[in-house]
PDB file of C-alpha atoms in Angstrom:
ATOM      1  CA  MET A   1     269.245  -6.652 -18.201  1.00 75.00           C
ATOM      2  CA  GLU A   2     265.612  -6.100 -19.008  1.00 78.00           C
ATOM      3  CA  GLN A   3     264.709  -3.370 -21.416  1.00 91.00           C
ATOM      4  CA  PHE A   4     261.620  -1.227 -21.188  1.00 96.00           C
ATOM      5  CA  PRO A   5     261.344   1.366 -23.975  1.00 96.00           C
ATOM      6  CA  ASP A   6     261.602   5.028 -22.935  1.00 97.00           C
ATOM      7  CA  HIS A   7     258.221   5.803 -24.547  1.00 97.00           C
ATOM      8  CA  ASP A   8     256.260   3.225 -22.484  1.00 97.00           C
ATOM      9  CA  THR A   9     254.169   4.565 -19.637  1.00 98.00           C
ATOM     10  CA  LEU A  10     255.265   3.392 -16.226  1.00 98.00           C
ATOM     11  CA  SER A  11     251.804   1.907 -15.747  1.00 98.00           C
ATOM     12  CA  SER A  12     252.143  -0.377 -18.785  1.00 98.00           C
ATOM     13  CA  ALA A  13     255.804  -1.177 -18.034  1.00 98.00           C
ATOM     14  CA  ARG A  14     254.935  -2.098 -14.447  1.00 98.00           C
ATOM     15  CA  ALA A  15     252.048  -4.317 -15.584  1.00 98.00           C
ATOM     16  CA  ARG A  16     254.434  -6.121 -17.961  1.00 97.00           C
ATOM     17  CA  TYR A  17     257.075  -6.376 -15.215  1.00 97.00           C
ATOM     18  CA  PHE A  18     254.513  -7.897 -12.805  1.00 97.00           C
ATOM     19  CA  HIS A  19     253.328 -10.351 -15.474  1.00 96.00           C
ATOM     20  CA  ASP A  20     256.806 -11.354 -16.678  1.00 94.00           C
ATOM     21  CA  HIS A  21     257.952 -12.110 -13.132  1.00 92.00           C
ATOM     22  CA  GLY A  22     254.787 -13.892 -11.989  1.00 92.00           C
ATOM     23  CA  LEU A  23     254.023 -11.273  -9.363  1.00 93.00           C
ATOM     24  CA  GLY A  24     250.283 -11.079 -10.030  1.00 93.00           C
ATOM     25  CA  PRO A  25     248.292  -8.055 -11.196  1.00 94.00           C
ATOM     26  CA  ASP A  26     249.057  -6.071  -8.023  1.00 95.00           C
ATOM     27  CA  GLY A  27     252.721  -7.111  -7.841  1.00 96.00           C
ATOM     28  CA  GLY A  28     252.033  -9.145  -4.715  1.00 95.00           C
ATOM     29  CA  TYR A  29     251.562  -5.983  -2.640  1.00 96.00           C
ATOM     30  CA  GLN A  30     248.491  -7.458  -0.897  1.00 96.00           C
ATOM     31  CA  ALA A  31     250.047 -10.880  -0.203  1.00 96.00           C
ATOM     32  CA  ARG A  32     250.583 -11.732   3.457  1.00 96.00           C
ATOM     33  CA  TRP A  33     253.720 -13.737   2.674  1.00 95.00           C
ATOM     34  CA  VAL A  34     256.409 -13.541  -0.011  1.00 93.00           C
ATOM     35  CA  LYS A  35     258.228 -16.674  -1.145  1.00 90.00           C
ATOM     36  CA  PHE A  36     261.946 -16.631  -1.927  1.00 87.00           C
ATOM     37  CA  ARG A  37     263.345 -19.593  -3.795  1.00 87.00           C
ATOM     38  CA  ILE A  38     266.873 -20.894  -3.288  1.00 86.00           C
ATOM     39  CA  GLY A  39     267.102 -23.778  -5.731  1.00 87.00           C
ATOM     40  CA  PRO A  40     264.422 -26.272  -4.670  1.00 92.00           C
ATOM     41  CA  VAL A  41     263.952 -24.651  -1.236  1.00 93.00           C
ATOM     42  CA  VAL A  42     261.173 -22.086  -0.754  1.00 92.00           C
ATOM     43  CA  ILE A  43     261.560 -19.653   2.126  1.00 92.00           C
ATOM     44  CA  PRO A  44     258.420 -17.775   3.223  1.00 94.00           C
ATOM     45  CA  PHE A  45     258.921 -14.191   4.396  1.00 92.00           C
ATOM     46  CA  PRO A  46     256.265 -11.900   5.890  1.00 96.00           C
ATOM     47  CA  ASN A  47     255.152  -9.097   3.590  1.00 96.00           C
ATOM     48  CA  PHE A  48     255.196  -6.546   6.417  1.00 96.00           C
ATOM     49  CA  PRO A  49     253.759  -3.018   5.913  1.00 97.00           C
ATOM     50  CA  ALA A  50     257.130  -1.232   5.727  1.00 97.00           C
ATOM     51  CA  ARG A  51     258.224  -3.602   2.940  1.00 97.00           C
ATOM     52  CA  VAL A  52     254.954  -3.056   1.072  1.00 97.00           C
ATOM     53  CA  ALA A  53     255.457   0.729   1.333  1.00 97.00           C
ATOM     54  CA  ALA A  54     258.904   0.431  -0.279  1.00 97.00           C
ATOM     55  CA  LEU A  55     257.766  -1.858  -3.120  1.00 97.00           C
ATOM     56  CA  PRO A  56     256.254   0.672  -5.573  1.00 98.00           C
ATOM     57  CA  PRO A  57     259.435   2.774  -5.886  1.00 98.00           C
ATOM     58  CA  HIS A  58     261.560  -0.395  -5.797  1.00 98.00           C
ATOM     59  CA  ASP A  59     259.615  -1.907  -8.693  1.00 98.00           C
ATOM     60  CA  LEU A  60     259.953   1.300 -10.726  1.00 98.00           C
ATOM     61  CA  HIS A  61     263.702   1.232 -10.023  1.00 98.00           C
ATOM     62  CA  HIS A  62     263.826  -2.275 -11.532  1.00 98.00           C
ATOM     63  CA  ILE A  63     262.053  -0.977 -14.641  1.00 98.00           C
ATOM     64  CA  ALA A  64     264.270   2.110 -15.026  1.00 98.00           C
ATOM     65  CA  THR A  65     267.598   0.378 -14.373  1.00 97.00           C
ATOM     66  CA  GLY A  66     266.869  -2.886 -16.175  1.00 96.00           C
ATOM     67  CA  TYR A  67     267.987  -5.099 -13.285  1.00 97.00           C
ATOM     68  CA  ASP A  68     265.907  -8.279 -13.227  1.00 95.00           C
ATOM     69  CA  THR A  69     264.505 -10.233 -10.270  1.00 94.00           C
ATOM     70  CA  SER A  70     267.058 -13.056 -10.271  1.00 94.00           C
ATOM     71  CA  TRP A  71     269.344 -13.292  -7.249  1.00 95.00           C
ATOM     72  CA  LYS A  72     272.019 -11.359  -9.156  1.00 97.00           C
ATOM     73  CA  GLY A  73     269.482  -8.797 -10.361  1.00 97.00           C
ATOM     74  CA  GLU A  74     268.155  -8.261  -6.839  1.00 97.00           C
ATOM     75  CA  ALA A  75     271.718  -7.812  -5.606  1.00 98.00           C
ATOM     76  CA  GLN A  76     272.273  -5.233  -8.337  1.00 98.00           C
ATOM     77  CA  ILE A  77     269.101  -3.262  -7.596  1.00 98.00           C
ATOM     78  CA  ALA A  78     269.946  -3.414  -3.883  1.00 98.00           C
ATOM     79  CA  ALA A  79     273.417  -2.030  -4.580  1.00 98.00           C
ATOM     80  CA  TRP A  80     271.980   0.652  -6.866  1.00 98.00           C
ATOM     81  CA  GLU A  81     269.391   1.685  -4.277  1.00 98.00           C
ATOM     82  CA  LEU A  82     271.960   1.779  -1.472  1.00 98.00           C
ATOM     83  CA  GLY A  83     274.202   3.906  -3.651  1.00 98.00           C
ATOM     84  CA  ALA A  84     271.362   6.267  -4.569  1.00 98.00           C
ATOM     85  CA  GLY A  85     269.924   6.274  -1.049  1.00 97.00           C
ATOM     86  CA  CYS A  86     266.820   4.738   0.461  1.00 97.00           C
ATOM     87  CA  GLY A  87     265.617   7.876   2.236  1.00 96.00           C
ATOM     88  CA  ARG A  88     263.267   7.225   5.114  1.00 95.00           C
ATOM     89  CA  TYR A  89     262.355   3.713   3.935  1.00 96.00           C
ATOM     90  CA  LEU A  90     263.951   1.675   6.724  1.00 95.00           C
ATOM     91  CA  ALA A  91     262.743  -1.611   5.201  1.00 95.00           C
ATOM     92  CA  ALA A  92     264.518  -0.729   1.940  1.00 97.00           C
ATOM     93  CA  TRP A  93     267.755  -0.050   3.815  1.00 96.00           C
ATOM     94  CA  MET A  94     267.551  -3.336   5.738  1.00 94.00           C
ATOM     95  CA  LEU A  95     266.468  -5.605   2.889  1.00 95.00           C
ATOM     96  CA  ASN A  96     268.895  -3.985   0.453  1.00 96.00           C
ATOM     97  CA  LEU A  97     271.813  -4.503   2.836  1.00 95.00           C
ATOM     98  CA  ILE A  98     270.991  -8.214   2.923  1.00 93.00           C
ATOM     99  CA  SER A  99     270.721  -8.512  -0.879  1.00 95.00           C
ATOM    100  CA  PHE A 100     273.804  -6.326  -1.389  1.00 96.00           C
ATOM    101  CA  ASN A 101     275.894  -8.604   0.816  1.00 93.00           C
ATOM    102  CA  ILE A 102     274.589 -11.687  -1.001  1.00 94.00           C
ATOM    103  CA  GLY A 103     275.677  -9.899  -4.194  1.00 96.00           C
ATOM    104  CA  LEU A 104     279.202  -9.542  -2.831  1.00 95.00           C
ATOM    105  CA  VAL A 105     279.348 -13.344  -2.785  1.00 92.00           C
ATOM    106  CA  ILE A 106     277.517 -14.274  -6.008  1.00 96.00           C
ATOM    107  CA  ALA A 107     278.277 -11.286  -8.282  1.00 97.00           C
ATOM    108  CA  PRO A 108     280.854  -8.947  -6.735  1.00 97.00           C
ATOM    109  CA  ALA A 109     281.760  -7.037  -9.920  1.00 97.00           C
ATOM    110  CA  ARG A 110     278.116  -6.503 -10.896  1.00 98.00           C
ATOM    111  CA  THR A 111     277.303  -5.405  -7.345  1.00 98.00           C
ATOM    112  CA  TRP A 112     280.172  -2.888  -7.373  1.00 97.00           C
ATOM    113  CA  ARG A 113     279.171  -1.457 -10.772  1.00 97.00           C
ATOM    114  CA  ALA A 114     275.516  -1.152  -9.749  1.00 98.00           C
ATOM    115  CA  PHE A 115     276.508   0.570  -6.502  1.00 98.00           C
ATOM    116  CA  LEU A 116     278.623   3.108  -8.397  1.00 97.00           C
ATOM    117  CA  ARG A 117     275.803   3.685 -10.874  1.00 97.00           C
ATOM    118  CA  GLY A 118     273.500   4.383  -7.923  1.00 97.00           C
ATOM    119  CA  ARG A 119     275.986   6.794  -6.328  1.00 96.00           C
ATOM    120  CA  HIS A 120     275.513   9.051  -9.354  1.00 94.00           C
ATOM    121  CA  ALA A 121     271.724   8.716  -9.406  1.00 96.00           C
ATOM    122  CA  GLN A 122     268.696   9.746  -7.367  1.00 96.00           C
ATOM    123  CA  ALA A 123     266.256   7.106  -6.086  1.00 98.00           C
ATOM    124  CA  LEU A 124     262.513   7.606  -5.730  1.00 98.00           C
ATOM    125  CA  TYR A 125     262.800   7.048  -1.989  1.00 97.00           C
ATOM    126  CA  ASP A 126     263.304  10.777  -1.397  1.00 94.00           C
ATOM    127  CA  LYS A 127     259.537  11.396  -1.566  1.00 90.00           C
ATOM    128  CA  PRO A 128     256.412   9.486  -0.496  1.00 92.00           C
ATOM    129  CA  TRP A 129     254.965   7.180  -3.158  1.00 93.00           C
ATOM    130  CA  ASP A 130     252.651   8.949  -5.582  1.00 95.00           C
ATOM    131  CA  PRO A 131     250.512   6.747  -7.883  1.00 96.00           C
ATOM    132  CA  ALA A 132     250.472   9.644 -10.391  1.00 97.00           C
ATOM    133  CA  TRP A 133     254.061   8.658 -11.256  1.00 97.00           C
ATOM    134  CA  LEU A 134     252.578   5.741 -13.211  1.00 98.00           C
ATOM    135  CA  ASP A 135     251.247   8.222 -15.802  1.00 98.00           C
ATOM    136  CA  ARG A 136     254.808   9.241 -16.737  1.00 98.00           C
ATOM    137  CA  THR A 137     257.053   7.482 -19.229  1.00 98.00           C
ATOM    138  CA  VAL A 138     259.952   5.159 -18.530  1.00 98.00           C
ATOM    139  CA  GLY A 139     262.239   7.709 -20.212  1.00 97.00           C
ATOM    140  CA  SER A 140     261.091  10.530 -17.921  1.00 97.00           C
ATOM    141  CA  LEU A 141     261.729   8.300 -14.905  1.00 98.00           C
ATOM    142  CA  ARG A 142     265.233   7.485 -16.145  1.00 97.00           C
ATOM    143  CA  GLU A 143     265.837  11.205 -16.586  1.00 97.00           C
ATOM    144  CA  ARG A 144     264.557  11.978 -13.066  1.00 97.00           C
ATOM    145  CA  LEU A 145     266.768   9.260 -11.596  1.00 97.00           C
ATOM    146  CA  GLY A 146     269.805  10.534 -13.505  1.00 96.00           C
ATOM    147  CA  LEU A 147     270.294   7.307 -15.444  1.00 95.00           C
ATOM    148  CA  HIS A 148     271.084   9.134 -18.706  1.00 87.00           C
ATOM    149  CA  ARG A 149     274.154  10.783 -17.196  1.00 83.00           C
ATOM    150  CA  ASP A 150     277.659   9.607 -18.003  1.00 82.00           C
ATOM    151  CA  SER A 151     279.462   7.713 -15.264  1.00 81.00           C
ATOM    152  CA  LYS A 152     281.903   9.624 -13.115  1.00 87.00           C
ATOM    153  CA  PRO A 153     285.234   8.559 -11.665  1.00 92.00           C
ATOM    154  CA  VAL A 154     285.205   6.724  -8.338  1.00 95.00           C
ATOM    155  CA  ARG A 155     285.464   9.138  -5.418  1.00 95.00           C
ATOM    156  CA  PRO A 156     286.755   8.398  -1.912  1.00 96.00           C
ATOM    157  CA  GLY A 157     283.199   8.797  -0.576  1.00 95.00           C
ATOM    158  CA  ASP A 158     282.033   6.052  -2.950  1.00 96.00           C
ATOM    159  CA  LEU A 159     284.590   3.662  -1.499  1.00 96.00           C
ATOM    160  CA  LEU A 160     283.693   4.602   2.060  1.00 95.00           C
ATOM    161  CA  CYS A 161     279.959   4.093   1.491  1.00 95.00           C
ATOM    162  CA  PHE A 162     280.575   0.793  -0.285  1.00 96.00           C
ATOM    163  CA  ALA A 163     282.719  -0.412   2.634  1.00 94.00           C
ATOM    164  CA  ALA A 164     280.022   0.643   5.125  1.00 93.00           C
ATOM    165  CA  CYS A 165     277.409  -1.366   3.218  1.00 94.00           C
ATOM    166  CA  ALA A 166     279.787  -4.339   3.084  1.00 92.00           C
ATOM    167  CA  LEU A 167     280.327  -4.408   6.873  1.00 88.00           C
ATOM    168  CA  PRO A 168     278.034  -7.414   7.461  1.00 81.00           C
ATOM    169  CA  PHE A 169     279.932  -9.365   4.779  1.00 78.00           C
ATOM    170  CA  LEU A 170     283.336  -8.286   6.082  1.00 78.00           C
ATOM    171  CA  SER A 171     282.310  -9.065   9.674  1.00 79.00           C
ATOM    172  CA  SER A 172     281.176 -12.546   8.629  1.00 76.00           C
ATOM    173  CA  LEU A 173     284.483 -13.166   6.847  1.00 72.00           C
ATOM    174  CA  THR A 174     286.402 -12.027   9.925  1.00 77.00           C
ATOM    175  CA  LEU A 175     284.365 -14.286  12.197  1.00 75.00           C
ATOM    176  CA  LEU A 176     284.834 -17.219   9.802  1.00 74.00           C
ATOM    177  CA  ALA A 177     288.605 -16.613   9.721  1.00 77.00           C
ATOM    178  CA  ILE A 178     288.724 -16.537  13.534  1.00 80.00           C
ATOM    179  CA  LEU A 179     286.702 -19.769  13.790  1.00 80.00           C
ATOM    180  CA  LEU A 180     288.875 -21.531  11.213  1.00 81.00           C
ATOM    181  CA  ALA A 181     292.098 -20.322  12.842  1.00 82.00           C
ATOM    182  CA  GLY A 182     291.009 -21.435  16.333  1.00 70.00           C
TER     183      GLY A 182
END
């Protein structure tokens, strides 16, 4: 997990986050295409407007939670955001469901823990992006998101929401079992 000190401004933490992950000074927000790497294979993906709109809160979530941008880290932030809720950001819902289900394969325990952590938090997706947030501190963001709270016991609703998010994974397993059995 990455650590950004509570006293850092979100502006300076985000600049460091962009630099440390090779995202460029603007985080790649203006890029037409995003490149995902799977080992030696590079997969281009369009940086469509709905994705760009979801990026500023998403990047601040990375900073506040400490989840990195590795495949496992992206699965964790996806699980956290799904647990906390993606509000009206349809692109966040869709892209997070994909990363979450990848996480079920490559890091199931981490994905579960991050989802539960998100279920007891509040994402920034509940309001439109406001650049003034960058003037606040990392600690104030963590407080707003509820990341300083103690964890709570698992509730039935947590399990139900987790299962709903895992439907693509479970459906794929079912289809694979049917194909192998036939």
